[in-house]
Amino acid sequence: MAMAWVLVLVIAGLSLARAAPVPTSKPTTTWKGCDIGRFKSLSPRELEAFRKAKDALENSLKNWSCSSRLFPRNRDLRQLQVWERPVALEAELILTLKVLETMADRSQGGILDQPLHTLRHIHSELQACVSTQPTAGPQPQGRLHHWLHRLSEASKKESQGCLEASVLFNLFRLLKKDLECVASGDLCV
């Protein structure tokens, strides 16, 4: 329940902060205090930590089913305007962190310690990018609004098993495709 409130508050705060169009030609990595560009690719060591955690945790998944695809295959951040991409990625990271933190609390050993540390670091850098965007931006609409709503409703509508499976199966897409797209700014086409 707390996770749902966090997502609702993030989405509401982001919605209230945007009122007029923002030029999309400016790369996200040039906003003051925003240095997400360094995450265009993670180190092999970091990716290996994620791979080990994902493999170990996928084997422990039992009887899960989802009423819908939380992360549909046709979802692509390139379909969003440049200013919308970090907002969508932040919502995705928030859900991913909450689910993985819950899994870490239940798991034996520290298999998720390094991945969680990396995701928290990425999230803190991404927050700087989202919070330093011009405050007079458009309200989330269309695809962005739909994606944010879907992520905020996920914890209410889906079982914990579905959330865990969805996050694990989406993990490398988040790290390799979505993060790289946001880090590339205007160059992600």
Short mmCIF file of C-alpha atoms in Angstrom, two decimals:
data_model
loop_
_atom_site.label_atom_id
_atom_site.label_comp_id
_atom_site.label_asym_id
_atom_site.label_seq_id
_atom_site.Cartn_x
_atom_site.Cartn_y
_atom_site.Cartn_z
CA MET A 1 0.00 0.00 0.00
CA ALA A 2 2.84 2.39 0.84
CA MET A 3 4.41 1.74 -2.55
CA ALA A 4 1.19 2.79 -4.26
CA TRP A 5 1.12 6.05 -2.31
CA VAL A 6 4.73 6.80 -3.21
CA LEU A 7 3.99 6.31 -6.90
CA VAL A 8 0.81 8.39 -6.68
CA LEU A 9 2.70 11.21 -4.94
CA VAL A 10 5.52 11.13 -7.51
CA ILE A 11 3.08 11.20 -10.39
CA ALA A 12 0.97 13.93 -8.80
CA GLY A 13 4.05 16.04 -8.07
CA LEU A 14 5.32 15.61 -11.60
CA SER A 15 1.89 16.41 -13.01
CA LEU A 16 1.59 19.61 -11.02
CA ALA A 17 5.03 20.79 -12.05
CA ARG A 18 4.27 20.98 -15.78
CA ALA A 19 2.10 23.63 -17.47
CA ALA A 20 3.56 24.80 -20.82
CA PRO A 21 5.53 23.19 -23.67
CA VAL A 22 9.23 22.50 -23.25
CA PRO A 23 11.54 22.45 -26.26
CA THR A 24 12.51 18.88 -27.10
CA SER A 25 15.70 19.76 -28.96
CA LYS A 26 17.78 20.23 -25.80
CA PRO A 27 19.46 17.02 -24.59
CA THR A 28 18.43 15.97 -21.09
CA THR A 29 22.08 15.69 -20.09
CA THR A 30 22.66 19.45 -20.40
CA TRP A 31 20.32 20.52 -17.59
CA LYS A 32 22.23 21.90 -14.64
CA GLY A 33 22.86 19.18 -12.06
CA CYS A 34 21.86 16.41 -14.46
CA ASP A 35 24.59 13.93 -15.38
CA ILE A 36 22.59 10.90 -16.47
CA GLY A 37 24.69 10.65 -19.66
CA ARG A 38 27.31 8.61 -17.85
CA PHE A 39 24.83 5.72 -17.67
CA LYS A 40 24.77 5.11 -21.43
CA SER A 41 26.32 1.78 -20.57
CA LEU A 42 26.97 0.07 -17.27
CA SER A 43 30.24 -1.65 -16.50
CA PRO A 44 30.57 -5.38 -17.20
CA ARG A 45 30.95 -5.93 -13.43
CA GLU A 46 27.64 -4.17 -12.72
CA LEU A 47 25.83 -6.04 -15.48
CA GLU A 48 27.20 -9.35 -14.20
CA ALA A 49 25.87 -8.58 -10.70
CA PHE A 50 22.45 -7.96 -12.21
CA ARG A 51 22.66 -11.15 -14.30
CA LYS A 52 23.55 -13.29 -11.27
CA ALA A 53 20.75 -11.79 -9.18
CA LYS A 54 18.21 -12.17 -11.98
CA ASP A 55 19.17 -15.80 -12.63
CA ALA A 56 19.05 -16.70 -8.94
CA LEU A 57 15.73 -14.98 -8.34
CA GLU A 58 14.03 -16.26 -11.51
CA ASN A 59 14.63 -19.80 -10.28
CA SER A 60 12.79 -18.99 -7.06
CA LEU A 61 9.69 -17.60 -8.81
CA LYS A 62 6.72 -19.83 -8.24
CA ASN A 63 3.13 -19.80 -9.44
CA TRP A 64 2.71 -16.32 -10.75
CA SER A 65 0.22 -14.99 -13.20
CA CYS A 66 -0.59 -11.49 -14.34
CA SER A 67 -3.87 -10.02 -15.47
CA SER A 68 -2.01 -7.78 -17.94
CA ARG A 69 1.53 -7.09 -19.14
CA LEU A 70 3.02 -4.55 -16.78
CA PHE A 71 5.81 -3.76 -19.25
CA PRO A 72 4.34 -4.42 -22.73
CA ARG A 73 6.83 -5.39 -25.42
CA ASN A 74 5.70 -2.56 -27.68
CA ARG A 75 6.47 0.05 -25.01
CA ASP A 76 9.45 2.05 -26.18
CA LEU A 77 10.74 5.26 -24.60
CA ARG A 78 11.62 6.53 -28.07
CA GLN A 79 7.87 6.97 -28.60
CA LEU A 80 7.91 9.72 -25.96
CA GLN A 81 9.15 13.29 -26.20
CA VAL A 82 12.66 13.80 -24.85
CA TRP A 83 11.42 15.58 -21.69
CA GLU A 84 8.99 12.72 -20.96
CA ARG A 85 11.59 9.94 -21.04
CA PRO A 86 13.27 10.62 -17.68
CA VAL A 87 9.83 10.93 -16.05
CA ALA A 88 8.79 7.52 -17.38
CA LEU A 89 12.13 5.95 -16.45
CA GLU A 90 11.92 7.35 -12.93
CA ALA A 91 8.47 5.79 -12.40
CA GLU A 92 9.80 2.48 -13.75
CA LEU A 93 12.83 2.67 -11.44
CA ILE A 94 10.67 3.44 -8.39
CA LEU A 95 8.54 0.35 -8.97
CA THR A 96 11.61 -1.78 -9.73
CA LEU A 97 13.37 -0.63 -6.55
CA LYS A 98 10.32 -1.28 -4.35
CA VAL A 99 9.81 -4.77 -5.74
CA LEU A 100 13.50 -5.72 -5.56
CA GLU A 101 13.81 -4.32 -2.03
CA THR A 102 10.89 -6.52 -0.97
CA MET A 103 12.56 -9.51 -2.61
CA ALA A 104 15.88 -8.66 -0.92
CA ASP A 105 14.21 -8.61 2.48
CA ARG A 106 12.97 -12.18 1.90
CA SER A 107 16.04 -13.64 0.21
CA GLN A 108 18.99 -15.20 1.96
CA GLY A 109 22.36 -13.69 1.28
CA GLY A 110 23.16 -10.42 -0.42
CA ILE A 111 22.52 -11.33 -4.05
CA LEU A 112 20.63 -8.06 -4.55
CA ASP A 113 22.98 -5.78 -2.59
CA GLN A 114 25.05 -4.58 -5.56
CA PRO A 115 22.13 -4.31 -8.02
CA LEU A 116 20.07 -2.33 -5.49
CA HIS A 117 23.03 -0.05 -4.78
CA THR A 118 23.45 0.60 -8.52
CA LEU A 119 19.72 1.20 -9.07
CA ARG A 120 19.55 3.60 -6.11
CA HIS A 121 22.50 5.53 -7.51
CA ILE A 122 20.90 5.71 -10.97
CA HIS A 123 17.63 6.81 -9.39
CA SER A 124 19.30 9.60 -7.40
CA GLU A 125 21.01 10.88 -10.57
CA LEU A 126 17.76 10.61 -12.50
CA GLN A 127 15.90 12.57 -9.80
CA ALA A 128 18.35 15.42 -10.38
CA CYS A 129 17.46 15.34 -14.08
CA VAL A 130 13.72 15.25 -13.51
CA SER A 131 13.77 17.93 -10.81
CA THR A 132 15.99 20.26 -12.89
CA GLN A 133 13.78 20.15 -15.94
CA PRO A 134 12.11 23.48 -16.60
CA THR A 135 9.13 23.70 -14.23
CA ALA A 136 6.82 25.10 -16.88
CA GLY A 137 6.37 21.89 -18.79
CA PRO A 138 3.36 20.13 -20.25
CA GLN A 139 1.07 17.89 -18.23
CA PRO A 140 1.76 14.20 -18.81
CA GLN A 141 -0.65 13.13 -21.52
CA GLY A 142 -1.06 10.37 -24.06
CA ARG A 143 1.48 7.56 -23.80
CA LEU A 144 3.32 9.02 -20.81
CA HIS A 145 0.09 9.45 -18.82
CA HIS A 146 -0.94 5.88 -19.73
CA TRP A 147 2.44 4.41 -18.71
CA LEU A 148 2.57 6.35 -15.43
CA HIS A 149 -0.98 5.28 -14.59
CA ARG A 150 -0.23 1.64 -15.41
CA LEU A 151 2.84 1.64 -13.15
CA SER A 152 1.05 3.40 -10.28
CA GLU A 153 -1.86 0.95 -10.44
CA ALA A 154 0.33 -2.15 -10.71
CA SER A 155 0.82 -2.67 -6.99
CA LYS A 156 -2.92 -2.44 -6.41
CA LYS A 157 -4.02 -4.71 -9.25
CA GLU A 158 -1.28 -7.32 -9.51
CA SER A 159 -0.08 -10.00 -7.11
CA GLN A 160 3.36 -9.77 -5.56
CA GLY A 161 4.41 -12.76 -7.70
CA CYS A 162 3.32 -10.95 -10.86
CA LEU A 163 5.17 -7.79 -9.83
CA GLU A 164 8.33 -9.76 -9.08
CA ALA A 165 8.22 -11.68 -12.35
CA SER A 166 7.45 -8.56 -14.38
CA VAL A 167 10.28 -6.57 -12.80
CA LEU A 168 12.80 -9.38 -13.21
CA PHE A 169 11.87 -10.02 -16.83
CA ASN A 170 12.06 -6.27 -17.56
CA LEU A 171 15.31 -5.65 -15.68
CA PHE A 172 17.76 -5.79 -18.58
CA ARG A 173 15.43 -3.81 -20.83
CA LEU A 174 15.42 -1.11 -18.16
CA LEU A 175 19.22 -1.20 -17.85
CA LYS A 176 20.21 -1.62 -21.50
CA LYS A 177 17.46 0.02 -23.50
CA ASP A 178 15.48 2.49 -21.38
CA LEU A 179 18.39 3.86 -19.35
CA GLU A 180 20.57 4.14 -22.45
CA CYS A 181 17.78 6.00 -24.27
CA VAL A 182 17.34 8.55 -21.46
CA ALA A 183 21.10 8.92 -21.09
CA SER A 184 21.39 9.61 -24.83
CA GLY A 185 18.88 12.49 -24.70
CA ASP A 186 18.03 13.75 -28.19
CA LEU A 187 20.24 11.11 -29.76
CA CYS A 188 17.82 8.31 -28.83
CA VAL A 189 15.76 7.99 -31.98
#
